[in-house]
Tab-separated table of C-alpha atoms in Angstrom:
chain	number	residue	atom	x	y	z
H	497	MET	CA	-27.592	6.912	32.210
H	498	ILE	CA	-28.580	9.955	30.564
H	499	ALA	CA	-25.626	11.506	28.587
H	500	ARG	CA	-24.697	15.351	29.969
H	501	MET	CA	-27.429	17.447	28.979
H	502	GLY	CA	-26.472	21.268	27.933
H	503	ALA	CA	-23.177	23.205	29.118
H	504	GLY	CA	-22.622	24.814	32.034
H	505	PRO	CA	-22.058	23.988	35.756
H	506	LEU	CA	-23.450	21.120	37.783
H	507	ARG	CA	-26.494	22.307	39.382
H	508	ARG	CA	-28.558	20.577	41.878
H	509	LEU	CA	-32.374	20.573	42.535
H	510	VAL	CA	-33.151	19.124	46.023
H	511	VAL	CA	-36.660	18.488	46.604
H	512	LEU	CA	-37.977	18.245	49.981
H	513	ARG	CA	-41.555	17.328	50.679
H	514	HIS	CA	-42.788	18.929	54.025
H	515	ALA	CA	-42.696	16.699	57.012
H	516	LYS	CA	-45.776	14.889	58.476
H	517	SER	CA	-48.496	17.327	59.347
H	518	ALA	CA	-51.313	17.424	61.701
H	519	TRP	CA	-55.026	17.252	61.314
H	520	PRO	CA	-56.544	19.889	63.825
H	521	VAL	CA	-60.292	19.825	63.638
H	522	GLY	CA	-61.235	23.413	61.763
H	523	VAL	CA	-58.036	24.297	60.678
H	524	PRO	CA	-57.899	25.305	57.245
H	525	ASP	CA	-55.449	22.940	54.954
H	526	HIS	CA	-53.039	25.836	54.506
H	527	GLU	CA	-52.612	26.400	58.047
H	528	ARG	CA	-51.944	23.025	59.543
H	529	PRO	CA	-48.899	22.639	61.492
H	530	LEU	CA	-46.554	19.744	61.617
H	531	ALA	CA	-47.531	16.668	63.675
H	532	PRO	CA	-45.095	15.586	66.562
H	533	ARG	CA	-43.378	13.063	64.287
H	534	GLY	CA	-43.013	15.729	61.484
H	535	ARG	CA	-41.200	18.028	64.118
H	536	ARG	CA	-38.951	15.153	64.718
H	537	ASP	CA	-38.329	14.125	60.908
H	538	ALA	CA	-37.878	18.042	59.810
H	539	PRO	CA	-34.590	18.178	61.772
H	540	ALA	CA	-33.608	14.790	60.564
H	541	ALA	CA	-34.088	16.007	56.993
H	542	GLY	CA	-31.591	18.981	57.748
H	543	ARG	CA	-28.986	16.576	59.187
H	544	ALA	CA	-29.540	14.314	56.039
H	545	LEU	CA	-28.679	17.014	53.805
H	546	ALA	CA	-25.700	18.095	55.754
H	547	GLU	CA	-24.429	14.423	55.806
H	548	VAL	CA	-24.447	14.329	52.055
H	549	ASP	CA	-23.122	17.556	51.601
H	550	CYS	CA	-26.080	19.083	49.959
H	551	LEU	CA	-26.611	22.375	51.335
H	552	PRO	CA	-28.546	24.752	49.359
H	553	ASP	CA	-27.460	28.368	47.927
H	554	LEU	CA	-31.203	29.214	48.201
H	555	ALA	CA	-34.403	27.831	49.344
H	556	LEU	CA	-37.837	27.897	47.881
H	557	CYS	CA	-40.617	27.242	50.179
H	558	SER	CA	-44.280	27.078	50.113
H	559	THR	CA	-46.336	29.459	52.254
H	560	ALA	CA	-48.361	26.594	54.000
H	561	VAL	CA	-47.700	26.413	57.710
H	562	ARG	CA	-46.370	22.864	57.644
H	563	ALA	CA	-43.986	23.918	54.757
H	564	ARG	CA	-42.442	26.920	56.565
H	565	GLN	CA	-42.233	24.845	60.017
H	566	THR	CA	-40.315	22.093	57.894
H	567	TRP	CA	-37.970	24.509	56.328
H	568	GLU	CA	-37.125	26.566	59.879
H	569	LEU	CA	-36.439	23.047	61.570
H	570	ALA	CA	-34.262	21.618	58.900
H	571	SER	CA	-32.087	24.749	58.375
H	572	ALA	CA	-31.767	25.291	61.982
H	573	GLN	CA	-29.329	22.218	61.719
H	574	TRP	CA	-26.813	23.943	59.661
H	575	GLY	CA	-24.135	26.664	60.530
H	576	THR	CA	-25.593	29.366	58.375
H	577	PRO	CA	-29.121	28.755	56.531
H	578	PRO	CA	-29.275	30.158	53.155
H	579	PRO	CA	-31.983	32.767	52.138
H	580	VAL	CA	-35.347	31.406	51.402
H	581	ARG	CA	-38.237	32.932	49.316
H	582	ARG	CA	-41.601	31.804	50.421
H	583	ASP	CA	-43.635	31.574	47.309
H	584	PRO	CA	-47.449	31.200	47.369
H	585	ARG	CA	-47.215	29.321	43.881
H	586	LEU	CA	-45.596	26.472	45.595
H	587	TYR	CA	-48.710	25.416	47.817
H	588	ALA	CA	-50.887	22.720	46.026
H	589	ALA	CA	-48.617	23.496	42.807
H	590	GLU	CA	-48.752	21.385	39.853
H	591	VAL	CA	-45.477	20.624	37.788
H	592	ALA	CA	-45.821	23.548	35.348
H	593	ASP	CA	-46.054	26.048	38.578
H	594	LEU	CA	-43.214	24.400	40.118
H	595	LEU	CA	-41.005	24.665	37.307
H	596	GLU	CA	-42.022	28.359	36.570
H	597	ALA	CA	-40.811	29.056	40.307
H	598	VAL	CA	-37.566	27.105	39.774
H	599	HIS	CA	-36.645	28.711	36.310
H	600	GLU	CA	-36.748	32.274	37.741
H	601	VAL	CA	-34.157	31.378	40.364
H	602	SER	CA	-30.663	33.253	39.435
H	603	PRO	CA	-28.016	31.527	37.421
H	604	GLU	CA	-25.567	32.248	40.632
H	605	VAL	CA	-27.777	29.589	42.515
H	606	GLU	CA	-25.984	25.955	42.108
H	607	THR	CA	-27.851	24.027	44.583
H	608	LEU	CA	-31.653	24.978	45.014
H	609	LEU	CA	-33.755	23.564	47.747
H	610	LEU	CA	-37.626	23.207	46.976
H	611	ILE	CA	-40.116	22.737	49.769
H	612	GLY	CA	-43.509	21.760	49.101
H	613	HIS	CA	-46.333	19.131	48.715
H	614	ASN	CA	-47.408	15.962	46.896
H	615	PRO	CA	-48.471	15.318	44.449
H	616	GLY	CA	-46.578	18.127	42.508
H	617	LEU	CA	-43.229	17.503	43.789
H	618	GLU	CA	-43.130	13.611	43.074
H	619	GLU	CA	-44.477	14.586	39.469
H	620	LEU	CA	-41.805	16.894	39.258
H	621	VAL	CA	-39.078	14.512	40.340
H	622	LEU	CA	-40.308	11.908	37.812
H	623	GLU	CA	-40.603	14.382	35.073
H	624	LEU	CA	-37.096	16.085	35.276
H	625	ALA	CA	-35.399	12.647	35.852
H	626	GLY	CA	-34.048	11.288	32.471
H	627	ASP	CA	-32.494	8.417	34.843
H	628	GLY	CA	-31.350	7.600	38.113
H	629	LEU	CA	-28.664	5.984	40.210
H	630	ASP	CA	-29.488	2.897	41.638
H	631	ASP	CA	-33.043	2.188	42.566
H	632	ALA	CA	-33.822	6.281	43.287
H	633	LEU	CA	-36.490	6.468	40.298
H	634	ASP	CA	-38.095	3.399	41.380
H	635	GLU	CA	-38.512	4.281	44.845
H	636	VAL	CA	-39.832	7.833	43.870
H	637	ARG	CA	-42.250	5.922	41.727
H	638	THR	CA	-43.350	3.728	44.556
H	639	LYS	CA	-43.978	6.239	47.276
H	640	PHE	CA	-42.571	9.934	47.970
H	641	PRO	CA	-43.302	10.045	51.620
H	642	THR	CA	-43.455	13.251	53.866
H	643	SER	CA	-39.921	14.507	54.772
H	644	ALA	CA	-38.444	12.664	51.413
H	645	ILE	CA	-35.819	14.211	49.723
H	646	ALA	CA	-34.978	13.858	46.134
H	647	VAL	CA	-31.758	15.198	44.357
H	648	LEU	CA	-31.617	15.943	40.841
H	649	ALA	CA	-28.297	16.768	39.085
H	650	TRP	CA	-28.002	18.331	35.596
H	651	HIS	CA	-25.758	20.540	33.602
H	652	GLY	CA	-26.968	24.265	32.643
H	653	THR	CA	-26.130	27.918	32.411
H	654	THR	CA	-29.390	29.030	33.717
H	655	TRP	CA	-32.322	27.458	35.638
H	656	ARG	CA	-34.522	27.911	32.704
H	657	ALA	CA	-32.682	25.261	31.015
H	658	LEU	CA	-33.915	22.531	33.273
H	659	ALA	CA	-36.522	20.575	31.179
H	660	PRO	CA	-38.202	17.603	31.518
H	661	GLY	CA	-35.753	14.419	31.324
H	662	THR	CA	-32.653	16.666	31.504
H	663	ALA	CA	-31.686	15.772	35.264
H	664	LEU	CA	-30.360	12.547	36.687
H	665	LEU	CA	-32.028	11.622	40.145
H	666	THR	CA	-28.718	10.856	42.231
H	667	SER	CA	-30.566	10.005	45.389
H	668	MET	CA	-33.768	9.710	47.362
H	669	ILE	CA	-33.791	9.694	51.101
H	670	VAL	CA	-36.346	9.507	53.444
H	671	PRO	CA	-34.868	10.536	56.799
H	672	ARG	CA	-36.822	9.977	60.229
H	673	GLY	CA	-36.449	11.449	63.420
H	674	ARG	CA	-36.274	9.565	66.760
H	675	LYS	CA	-38.441	9.621	69.393
H	676	LYS	CA	-37.316	10.563	72.925
H	677	GLY	CA	-35.876	7.502	74.625
H	678	ASP	CA	-35.887	5.722	71.523
H	679	GLY	CA	-32.102	4.059	70.682
H	680	LYS	CA	-32.952	3.963	67.070
H	681	GLY	CA	-32.254	6.806	64.474
């Protein structure tokens, strides 16, 4: 386990990779919508966040259609969704770009949801996590699939204090929706 890094309240960065997208011919990458599986998995991601009591105070979302649709379907599972900021820097972002956006978040936000794309999100989780519970870090290293959720916890007075190795990866969840007529969850 990592030692408690810094002072301040417990903060959580919830990282959500967009749900499975479609690949329509002639559609630019930024405009690709969710595939049918993605339209099932995104609400399951919203329900999973509610079940683990990890609803955000604010969401930062890529401007890509598949990320925006993931946000809309996931947040529709909650009574009152939090504010969302659509940030073009999050599309195809590298770790430095993602961290810059996170560092700008107001200190009043204790739980932040970040919705974007791989490989940036997976690399961000691995860079921020100094340690993980159970086998969460190994799971992220193996694969951070569509609809995957990683929850990073850390202590700090501002989001700017979040730095490489200072967070604990408390969980890695891959929620899946079910097809109509499928008795499985």
